[in-house]
mmCIF file of C-alpha atoms and ligand atoms in Angstrom:
data_model
loop_
_atom_site.group_PDB
_atom_site.id
_atom_site.type_symbol
_atom_site.label_atom_id
_atom_site.label_comp_id
_atom_site.label_asym_id
_atom_site.label_seq_id
_atom_site.Cartn_x
_atom_site.Cartn_y
_atom_site.Cartn_z
ATOM 1 C CA MET A 1 -17.011 9.047 24.747
ATOM 2 C CA THR A 2 -14.394 7.740 22.242
ATOM 3 C CA LYS A 3 -14.590 7.902 18.496
ATOM 4 C CA ALA A 4 -13.419 5.095 16.287
ATOM 5 C CA GLY A 5 -14.165 4.066 12.624
ATOM 6 C CA ILE A 6 -12.604 3.135 9.265
ATOM 7 C CA VAL A 7 -10.823 5.800 7.373
ATOM 8 C CA THR A 8 -10.261 4.882 3.585
ATOM 9 C CA VAL A 9 -7.218 6.854 1.933
ATOM 10 C CA ALA A 10 -8.025 6.944 -1.719
ATOM 11 C CA GLY A 11 -6.494 8.464 -4.897
ATOM 12 C CA LYS A 12 -4.629 7.963 -8.075
ATOM 13 C CA PRO A 13 -1.226 6.046 -8.094
ATOM 14 C CA ASN A 14 1.414 7.935 -6.660
ATOM 15 C CA ALA A 15 -0.672 10.595 -4.674
ATOM 16 C CA GLY A 16 1.260 9.682 -1.577
ATOM 17 C CA LYS A 17 -1.398 7.443 -0.010
ATOM 18 C CA SER A 18 1.081 4.874 1.513
ATOM 19 C CA THR A 19 3.304 7.797 2.647
ATOM 20 C CA LEU A 20 0.372 9.044 4.629
ATOM 21 C CA LEU A 21 -0.762 5.782 6.147
ATOM 22 C CA ASN A 22 2.858 5.212 7.471
ATOM 23 C CA ARG A 23 2.934 8.789 9.012
ATOM 24 C CA LEU A 24 -0.463 8.375 10.614
ATOM 25 C CA VAL A 25 0.529 5.066 12.164
ATOM 26 C CA GLY A 26 4.085 6.162 13.152
ATOM 27 C CA GLN A 27 5.421 2.689 11.573
ATOM 28 C CA TYR A 28 6.775 1.867 8.205
ATOM 29 C CA LEU A 29 3.814 -0.533 7.217
ATOM 30 C CA ALA A 30 3.046 0.224 3.821
ATOM 31 C CA MET A 31 5.892 0.348 0.780
ATOM 32 C CA THR A 32 6.247 3.739 -0.775
ATOM 33 C CA SER A 33 7.647 4.217 -3.986
ATOM 34 C CA PRO A 34 7.912 6.631 -6.897
ATOM 35 C CA LYS A 35 7.043 3.818 -9.097
ATOM 36 C CA ALA A 36 3.256 3.746 -9.682
ATOM 37 C CA GLN A 37 1.111 0.731 -8.504
ATOM 38 C CA SER A 38 3.602 -0.600 -5.734
ATOM 39 C CA THR A 39 0.720 -1.047 -3.251
ATOM 40 C CA ARG A 40 -1.396 -4.028 -4.727
ATOM 41 C CA ASP A 41 -3.744 -4.796 -1.943
ATOM 42 C CA ARG A 42 -5.229 -2.940 1.078
ATOM 43 C CA ILE A 43 -2.789 -2.266 3.951
ATOM 44 C CA VAL A 44 -4.546 -1.875 7.335
ATOM 45 C CA GLY A 45 -2.940 0.553 9.923
ATOM 46 C CA ILE A 46 -4.236 1.599 13.286
ATOM 47 C CA ARG A 47 -3.782 4.779 14.835
ATOM 48 C CA THR A 48 -5.041 5.216 18.534
ATOM 49 C CA ALA A 49 -4.429 8.524 20.106
ATOM 50 C CA ASP A 50 -6.253 10.484 22.628
ATOM 51 C CA ASP A 51 -9.686 9.407 22.416
ATOM 52 C CA VAL A 52 -9.936 8.432 18.942
ATOM 53 C CA GLN A 53 -9.078 5.169 16.838
ATOM 54 C CA MET A 54 -8.702 5.277 13.243
ATOM 55 C CA VAL A 55 -8.584 2.090 11.164
ATOM 56 C CA ILE A 56 -6.782 3.348 8.214
ATOM 57 C CA LEU A 57 -7.069 1.454 4.826
ATOM 58 C CA ASP A 58 -4.334 2.299 2.162
ATOM 59 C CA THR A 59 -5.745 1.159 -1.129
ATOM 60 C CA PRO A 60 -4.159 0.466 -4.491
ATOM 61 C CA GLY A 61 -4.508 3.443 -6.837
ATOM 62 C CA LEU A 62 -7.713 3.368 -8.737
ATOM 63 C CA LEU A 63 -6.760 2.717 -12.270
ATOM 64 C CA GLU A 64 -8.102 1.437 -15.540
ATOM 65 C CA PRO A 65 -7.850 -2.493 -15.086
ATOM 66 C CA ARG A 66 -5.938 -4.024 -17.897
ATOM 67 C CA HIS A 67 -5.585 -7.505 -16.716
ATOM 68 C CA ALA A 68 -6.736 -9.802 -13.807
ATOM 69 C CA LEU A 69 -4.138 -8.229 -11.301
ATOM 70 C CA HIS A 70 -5.362 -4.654 -11.933
ATOM 71 C CA ARG A 71 -9.060 -5.908 -11.604
ATOM 72 C CA SER A 72 -8.193 -7.433 -8.284
ATOM 73 C CA MET A 73 -6.405 -4.083 -7.330
ATOM 74 C CA ARG A 74 -9.420 -2.013 -8.293
ATOM 75 C CA ALA A 75 -11.963 -4.169 -6.442
ATOM 76 C CA ALA A 76 -9.865 -3.917 -3.340
ATOM 77 C CA ALA A 77 -9.937 -0.036 -3.810
ATOM 78 C CA LEU A 78 -13.524 0.107 -4.381
ATOM 79 C CA ASN A 79 -14.393 -2.067 -1.274
ATOM 80 C CA ALA A 80 -12.368 -0.009 0.930
ATOM 81 C CA LEU A 81 -14.408 3.002 -0.174
ATOM 82 C CA GLY A 82 -17.590 1.197 0.575
ATOM 83 C CA GLU A 83 -16.467 0.250 4.061
ATOM 84 C CA ALA A 84 -15.358 3.829 4.982
ATOM 85 C CA ASP A 85 -16.684 6.155 7.629
ATOM 86 C CA VAL A 86 -14.408 8.744 6.305
ATOM 87 C CA ILE A 87 -12.832 9.061 2.887
ATOM 88 C CA VAL A 88 -9.644 10.883 2.669
ATOM 89 C CA TYR A 89 -9.367 11.730 -0.953
ATOM 90 C CA LEU A 90 -5.671 12.435 -1.669
ATOM 91 C CA VAL A 91 -4.670 14.449 -4.721
ATOM 92 C CA ASP A 92 -1.031 15.054 -5.751
ATOM 93 C CA VAL A 93 -1.444 18.880 -6.370
ATOM 94 C CA ALA A 94 2.101 19.038 -7.812
ATOM 95 C CA HIS A 95 1.460 16.745 -10.788
ATOM 96 C CA ASP A 96 -2.412 16.193 -10.968
ATOM 97 C CA MET A 97 -5.532 18.290 -11.647
ATOM 98 C CA VAL A 98 -8.083 18.209 -8.868
ATOM 99 C CA ALA A 99 -10.940 16.069 -10.167
ATOM 100 C CA PRO A 100 -13.918 14.844 -8.200
ATOM 101 C CA LEU A 101 -13.475 11.309 -6.642
ATOM 102 C CA GLU A 102 -16.489 9.920 -8.433
ATOM 103 C CA ALA A 103 -14.675 10.691 -11.856
ATOM 104 C CA VAL A 104 -11.571 9.424 -10.765
ATOM 105 C CA ALA A 105 -12.717 6.294 -9.229
ATOM 106 C CA GLY A 106 -15.473 5.855 -12.008
ATOM 107 C CA LEU A 107 -18.130 5.627 -9.422
ATOM 108 C CA ASP A 108 -21.874 5.965 -10.788
ATOM 109 C CA THR A 109 -23.046 7.387 -7.220
ATOM 110 C CA PRO A 110 -21.077 9.247 -4.668
ATOM 111 C CA PRO A 111 -19.679 7.400 -1.939
ATOM 112 C CA ARG A 112 -21.875 6.963 1.329
ATOM 113 C CA ALA A 113 -19.218 8.242 3.623
ATOM 114 C CA PRO A 114 -18.087 11.990 3.891
ATOM 115 C CA VAL A 115 -15.333 12.704 1.485
ATOM 116 C CA LEU A 116 -12.395 14.902 2.662
ATOM 117 C CA LEU A 117 -10.384 16.542 -0.131
ATOM 118 C CA VAL A 118 -6.790 16.746 0.875
ATOM 119 C CA LEU A 119 -4.168 18.119 -1.377
ATOM 120 C CA ASN A 120 -0.799 16.526 -0.720
ATOM 121 C CA LYS A 121 2.662 17.483 -1.730
ATOM 122 C CA ALA A 122 1.800 20.964 -0.776
ATOM 123 C CA ASP A 123 5.720 21.403 0.053
ATOM 124 C CA LEU A 124 6.167 21.498 -3.717
ATOM 125 C CA LEU A 125 3.540 24.321 -4.424
ATOM 126 C CA GLY A 126 4.737 27.851 -4.750
ATOM 127 C CA LYS A 127 2.574 30.710 -3.003
ATOM 128 C CA GLY A 128 0.825 31.614 -6.161
ATOM 129 C CA ALA A 129 -0.385 28.195 -7.008
ATOM 130 C CA ARG A 130 -1.427 27.703 -3.408
ATOM 131 C CA ARG A 131 -3.523 30.793 -3.478
ATOM 132 C CA ALA A 132 -5.277 29.886 -6.743
ATOM 133 C CA LEU A 133 -6.152 26.419 -5.238
ATOM 134 C CA ALA A 134 -7.334 27.907 -2.118
ATOM 135 C CA GLU A 135 -9.879 30.148 -4.278
ATOM 136 C CA LEU A 136 -11.118 26.952 -6.066
ATOM 137 C CA HIS A 137 -11.345 24.377 -3.138
ATOM 138 C CA PRO A 138 -12.206 26.441 -0.030
ATOM 139 C CA GLY A 139 -12.647 23.521 2.140
ATOM 140 C CA ALA A 140 -9.432 21.403 1.058
ATOM 141 C CA VAL A 141 -6.874 20.299 3.762
ATOM 142 C CA TYR A 142 -3.427 21.170 2.716
ATOM 143 C CA LEU A 143 -0.794 18.269 3.378
ATOM 144 C CA SER A 144 2.662 17.274 2.928
ATOM 145 C CA ALA A 145 2.616 13.313 4.025
ATOM 146 C CA LEU A 146 6.376 13.714 3.410
ATOM 147 C CA THR A 147 7.312 16.401 5.970
ATOM 148 C CA GLY A 148 4.237 15.867 8.134
ATOM 149 C CA ASP A 149 2.977 19.616 7.523
ATOM 150 C CA GLY A 150 -0.771 19.849 7.851
ATOM 151 C CA VAL A 151 -1.154 16.251 9.550
ATOM 152 C CA PRO A 152 -2.718 17.813 12.920
ATOM 153 C CA ALA A 153 -5.422 19.707 10.913
ATOM 154 C CA LEU A 154 -6.162 16.578 8.851
ATOM 155 C CA LEU A 155 -6.305 14.464 12.068
ATOM 156 C CA ALA A 156 -8.856 16.940 13.589
ATOM 157 C CA ALA A 157 -10.995 17.048 10.385
ATOM 158 C CA ILE A 158 -10.969 13.206 10.203
ATOM 159 C CA ALA A 159 -11.896 12.959 14.110
ATOM 160 C CA GLU A 160 -14.680 15.292 13.551
ATOM 161 C CA ARG A 161 -16.365 13.188 10.966
ATOM 162 C CA LEU A 162 -16.002 9.936 12.899
ATOM 163 C CA PRO A 163 -18.749 8.245 14.821
ATOM 164 C CA GLU A 164 -18.904 8.027 18.657
ATOM 165 C CA SER A 165 -17.903 4.322 19.130
ATOM 166 C CA PRO A 166 -15.959 2.151 21.680
ATOM 167 C CA PHE A 167 -12.336 1.274 20.110
ATOM 168 C CA LEU A 168 -12.415 -1.457 17.565
ATOM 169 C CA TYR A 169 -9.128 -3.020 18.520
ATOM 170 C CA PRO A 170 -6.829 -3.025 21.343
ATOM 171 C CA GLU A 171 -4.856 0.325 21.746
ATOM 172 C CA GLU A 172 -1.477 -1.224 21.209
ATOM 173 C CA ASP A 173 -2.269 -2.778 17.840
ATOM 174 C CA LEU A 174 -0.906 -1.119 14.858
ATOM 175 C CA SER A 175 -2.363 -3.351 12.195
ATOM 176 C CA THR A 176 -4.871 -6.281 11.618
ATOM 177 C CA GLN A 177 -2.390 -8.030 9.353
ATOM 178 C CA HIS A 178 0.237 -10.661 10.378
ATOM 179 C CA LEU A 179 4.034 -10.267 10.204
ATOM 180 C CA ARG A 180 3.779 -12.711 7.474
ATOM 181 C CA PHE A 181 2.092 -10.243 5.336
ATOM 182 C CA PHE A 182 4.510 -7.454 5.890
ATOM 183 C CA ALA A 183 7.438 -9.836 5.559
ATOM 184 C CA ARG A 184 6.207 -10.443 1.896
ATOM 185 C CA GLU A 185 5.658 -6.709 1.281
ATOM 186 C CA ALA A 186 9.355 -5.987 2.542
ATOM 187 C CA VAL A 187 10.808 -8.637 0.136
ATOM 188 C CA ARG A 188 8.739 -7.291 -2.974
ATOM 189 C CA GLU A 189 9.732 -3.683 -1.889
ATOM 190 C CA ALA A 190 13.357 -4.396 -1.569
ATOM 191 C CA ALA A 191 13.150 -6.084 -5.061
ATOM 192 C CA LEU A 192 11.270 -2.961 -6.578
ATOM 193 C CA GLU A 193 13.924 -0.640 -5.234
ATOM 194 C CA GLN A 194 16.655 -2.576 -6.764
ATOM 195 C CA LEU A 195 15.010 -2.994 -10.233
ATOM 196 C CA ASP A 196 14.421 -0.494 -13.022
ATOM 197 C CA GLU A 197 10.799 -0.405 -14.761
ATOM 198 C CA GLU A 198 9.505 -3.480 -16.507
ATOM 199 C CA VAL A 199 10.235 -6.404 -14.141
ATOM 200 C CA PRO A 200 8.640 -4.967 -10.947
ATOM 201 C CA HIS A 201 5.040 -5.263 -12.114
ATOM 202 C CA ALA A 202 5.843 -9.019 -12.925
ATOM 203 C CA LEU A 203 7.034 -9.566 -9.412
ATOM 204 C CA ALA A 204 5.083 -11.509 -6.729
ATOM 205 C CA CYS A 205 6.492 -12.622 -3.518
ATOM 206 C CA GLU A 206 5.280 -15.650 -1.579
ATOM 207 C CA ILE A 207 6.406 -16.708 2.042
ATOM 208 C CA GLU A 208 6.674 -20.286 2.000
ATOM 209 C CA GLU A 209 7.506 -20.743 5.720
ATOM 210 C CA PHE A 210 7.637 -18.269 8.658
ATOM 211 C CA ARG A 211 9.149 -19.739 12.106
ATOM 212 C CA GLU A 212 8.723 -17.067 14.385
ATOM 213 C CA ALA A 213 9.714 -19.223 17.345
ATOM 214 C CA SER A 214 13.129 -20.052 16.167
ATOM 215 C CA THR A 215 16.241 -18.084 16.644
ATOM 216 C CA PRO A 216 16.776 -16.166 14.296
ATOM 217 C CA VAL A 217 13.617 -16.195 13.080
ATOM 218 C CA TYR A 218 13.591 -18.290 9.997
ATOM 219 C CA ILE A 219 11.672 -17.183 6.652
ATOM 220 C CA ARG A 220 11.816 -19.057 3.241
ATOM 221 C CA ALA A 221 10.532 -16.723 0.574
ATOM 222 C CA VAL A 222 10.260 -17.043 -3.186
ATOM 223 C CA LEU A 223 10.139 -14.143 -5.724
ATOM 224 C CA HIS A 224 8.076 -15.167 -8.642
ATOM 225 C CA VAL A 225 8.486 -13.660 -11.976
ATOM 226 C CA GLU A 226 6.917 -14.332 -15.410
ATOM 227 C CA ARG A 227 9.951 -14.899 -17.864
ATOM 228 C CA ASP A 228 13.484 -16.474 -17.677
ATOM 229 C CA SER A 229 14.851 -13.124 -18.754
ATOM 230 C CA GLN A 230 13.168 -11.440 -15.597
ATOM 231 C CA LYS A 231 14.697 -14.146 -13.487
ATOM 232 C CA ARG A 232 18.214 -13.575 -14.830
ATOM 233 C CA ILE A 233 17.859 -9.751 -14.102
ATOM 234 C CA LEU A 234 16.596 -10.391 -10.618
ATOM 235 C CA ILE A 235 19.465 -12.675 -9.879
ATOM 236 C CA GLY A 236 22.047 -10.410 -11.395
ATOM 237 C CA SER A 237 25.625 -11.442 -12.288
ATOM 238 C CA GLY A 238 27.091 -13.492 -9.821
ATOM 239 C CA GLY A 239 24.033 -13.388 -7.804
ATOM 240 C CA GLN A 240 24.767 -9.953 -6.514
ATOM 241 C CA ARG A 241 21.388 -8.285 -7.148
ATOM 242 C CA ILE A 242 19.392 -11.107 -5.321
ATOM 243 C CA LYS A 243 21.760 -10.897 -2.461
ATOM 244 C CA ALA A 244 21.292 -7.060 -2.124
ATOM 245 C CA ILE A 245 17.637 -7.493 -2.068
ATOM 246 C CA GLY A 246 17.963 -10.100 0.574
ATOM 247 C CA VAL A 247 19.907 -7.993 2.726
ATOM 248 C CA GLN A 248 17.792 -5.021 2.384
ATOM 249 C CA ALA A 249 14.506 -7.034 2.921
ATOM 250 C CA ARG A 250 16.001 -8.943 6.089
ATOM 251 C CA LYS A 251 16.833 -5.489 7.601
ATOM 252 C CA ARG A 252 13.370 -4.156 7.137
ATOM 253 C CA ILE A 253 11.778 -7.364 8.448
ATOM 254 C CA GLU A 254 14.251 -7.311 11.498
ATOM 255 C CA GLY A 255 12.795 -3.985 12.240
ATOM 256 C CA LEU A 256 9.135 -5.091 12.230
ATOM 257 C CA VAL A 257 9.841 -8.520 14.048
ATOM 258 C CA GLY A 258 12.236 -6.888 16.555
ATOM 259 C CA SER A 259 14.828 -9.681 16.362
ATOM 260 C CA ALA A 260 17.351 -11.317 14.003
ATOM 261 C CA VAL A 261 15.945 -12.885 11.106
ATOM 262 C CA TYR A 262 17.459 -15.527 8.529
ATOM 263 C CA LEU A 263 15.823 -14.991 5.119
ATOM 264 C CA ASP A 264 16.196 -17.711 2.717
ATOM 265 C CA LEU A 265 15.255 -16.091 -0.694
ATOM 266 C CA ARG A 266 14.713 -17.744 -4.047
ATOM 267 C CA VAL A 267 13.654 -16.888 -7.630
ATOM 268 C CA LYS A 268 11.192 -18.844 -9.595
ATOM 269 C CA VAL A 269 9.497 -18.458 -12.869
ATOM 270 C CA LEU A 270 5.560 -18.796 -13.080
ATOM 271 C CA PRO A 271 4.548 -17.756 -16.617
ATOM 272 C CA ASN A 272 2.027 -15.095 -16.800
ATOM 273 C CA TRP A 273 0.936 -15.351 -13.241
ATOM 274 C CA ARG A 274 -0.728 -11.803 -13.553
ATOM 275 C CA ARG A 275 -3.333 -13.524 -15.676
ATOM 276 C CA ASN A 276 -3.846 -16.584 -13.724
ATOM 277 C CA PRO A 277 -6.664 -16.376 -11.060
ATOM 278 C CA ALA A 278 -5.297 -19.578 -9.249
ATOM 279 C CA ALA A 279 -1.822 -17.935 -8.861
ATOM 280 C CA LEU A 280 -3.546 -14.537 -7.901
ATOM 281 C CA ALA A 281 -5.371 -16.359 -5.161
ATOM 282 C CA ARG A 282 -2.149 -18.261 -4.038
ATOM 283 C CA PHE A 283 -0.320 -14.853 -3.700
ATOM 284 C CA GLY A 284 -3.162 -13.314 -1.747
ATOM 285 C CA TYR A 285 -4.769 -11.243 -4.372
ATOM 286 C CA SER A 286 -8.454 -11.712 -4.459
ATOM 287 C CA LEU A 287 -10.564 -11.057 -7.486
ATOM 288 C CA PRO A 288 -13.984 -9.286 -7.660
ATOM 289 C CA SER A 289 -16.586 -11.909 -6.543
ATOM 290 C CA ASP A 290 -18.003 -12.250 -10.000
ATOM 291 C CA GLU A 291 -14.709 -13.494 -11.294
ATOM 292 C CA LYS A 292 -14.040 -16.131 -8.800
ATOM 293 C CA LYS A 293 -14.576 -19.493 -10.299
HETATM 294 P P1 LIG B 301 0.839 5.896 -3.346
HETATM 295 O O1 LIG B 301 0.968 5.344 -4.647
HETATM 296 O O2 LIG B 301 -0.457 6.874 -3.310
HETATM 297 O O3 LIG B 301 0.897 5.057 -2.163
HETATM 298 O O4 LIG B 301 2.079 6.946 -3.171
HETATM 299 P P2 LIG B 301 3.291 6.644 -2.260
HETATM 300 O O5 LIG B 301 3.106 6.872 -1.041
HETATM 301 O O6 LIG B 301 4.151 5.507 -2.557
HETATM 302 O O7 LIG B 301 4.199 8.068 -2.701
HETATM 303 C C1 LIG B 301 4.513 8.006 -4.210
HETATM 304 C C2 LIG B 301 5.776 9.144 -4.144
HETATM 305 O O8 LIG B 301 5.469 10.398 -3.790
HETATM 306 C C3 LIG B 301 6.950 8.691 -3.037
HETATM 307 O O9 LIG B 301 8.136 8.954 -3.906
HETATM 308 C C4 LIG B 301 6.847 9.598 -2.155
HETATM 309 O O10 LIG B 301 7.874 9.740 -1.388
HETATM 310 C C5 LIG B 301 6.427 10.885 -2.693
HETATM 311 N N1 LIG B 301 5.413 11.631 -1.784
HETATM 312 C C6 LIG B 301 4.419 11.402 -0.934
HETATM 313 N N2 LIG B 301 3.783 12.154 -0.405
HETATM 314 C C7 LIG B 301 4.665 13.279 -0.548
HETATM 315 C C8 LIG B 301 4.574 14.921 -0.177
HETATM 316 O O11 LIG B 301 3.622 15.414 0.559
HETATM 317 N N3 LIG B 301 5.440 15.744 -0.709
HETATM 318 C C9 LIG B 301 6.392 15.210 -1.685
HETATM 319 N N4 LIG B 301 7.215 16.016 -2.295
HETATM 320 N N5 LIG B 301 6.404 13.986 -2.060
HETATM 321 C C10 LIG B 301 5.483 12.987 -1.498
HETATM 322 MG MG1 LIG B 302 0.825 2.971 -2.209
#
């Protein structure tokens, strides 16, 4: 009998959730970044190995919502908790205290699914710190999502808690999301990597056209920012920065698509899009249902 189910990876921003998703799926699906809040909506990765299929949801970090985009990110995280068969609660033990998931997520009642406490970034821990943690959290799994240490033990602990079920998706599928979605993420990621603080949070990418049948694959993408000053930063002097972003994004998309890509990349200003429900919807960020109008 096979096992299958939804594995939701939850935790604070920067805990290593996206790094773990990529490692479990064996493909670079979710962008990872030392800058917090890079994952904005859920990323779905599928891992099928031996007799177990895990549909892994990487969620935005749980955070105090400050504007509509934050509320959308938090709603995505909470929905993913509600759908889970197993919750992998990731804590960055090198930088954060181990607090109960309910407290971190602001939940009134504990989630329905079993919660696995996973202490990530164990590669940064000294022996003494590790011993002290082991006493406090005897059932926890130690992990380095970065090096892969502890992954087999984590997989076994997840599999033990998954229900018996036929596979939910074909064995060769790595995600339920389309290339178009990953292309958008690749552009946003390249921009994030080329920029310093401030601008990245005001950045959204929209894929206006994606012609998979043409050779090379043709993609027209727009990077939206909130102000003219941000647009100037993004373009850089003589257009150097936007060119570098384009080259980096194209290479990553070519890896995903498996063939040559022509990426036509532009920058536009859309004032205050993060507070604008219509703009959020256009960029694929859905608001909690009581805020949709
Ligand atoms: P997320 O916000 O929870 O999705 O976190 P990311 O996966 O984007 O990771 C945040 C940062 O922590 C990145 O710079 C990762 O390279 C780093 N990171 C993730 N896992 C580990 C780990 O096990 N050890 C160390 N040293 N760094 C890690
Ligand atoms: Mg992430």
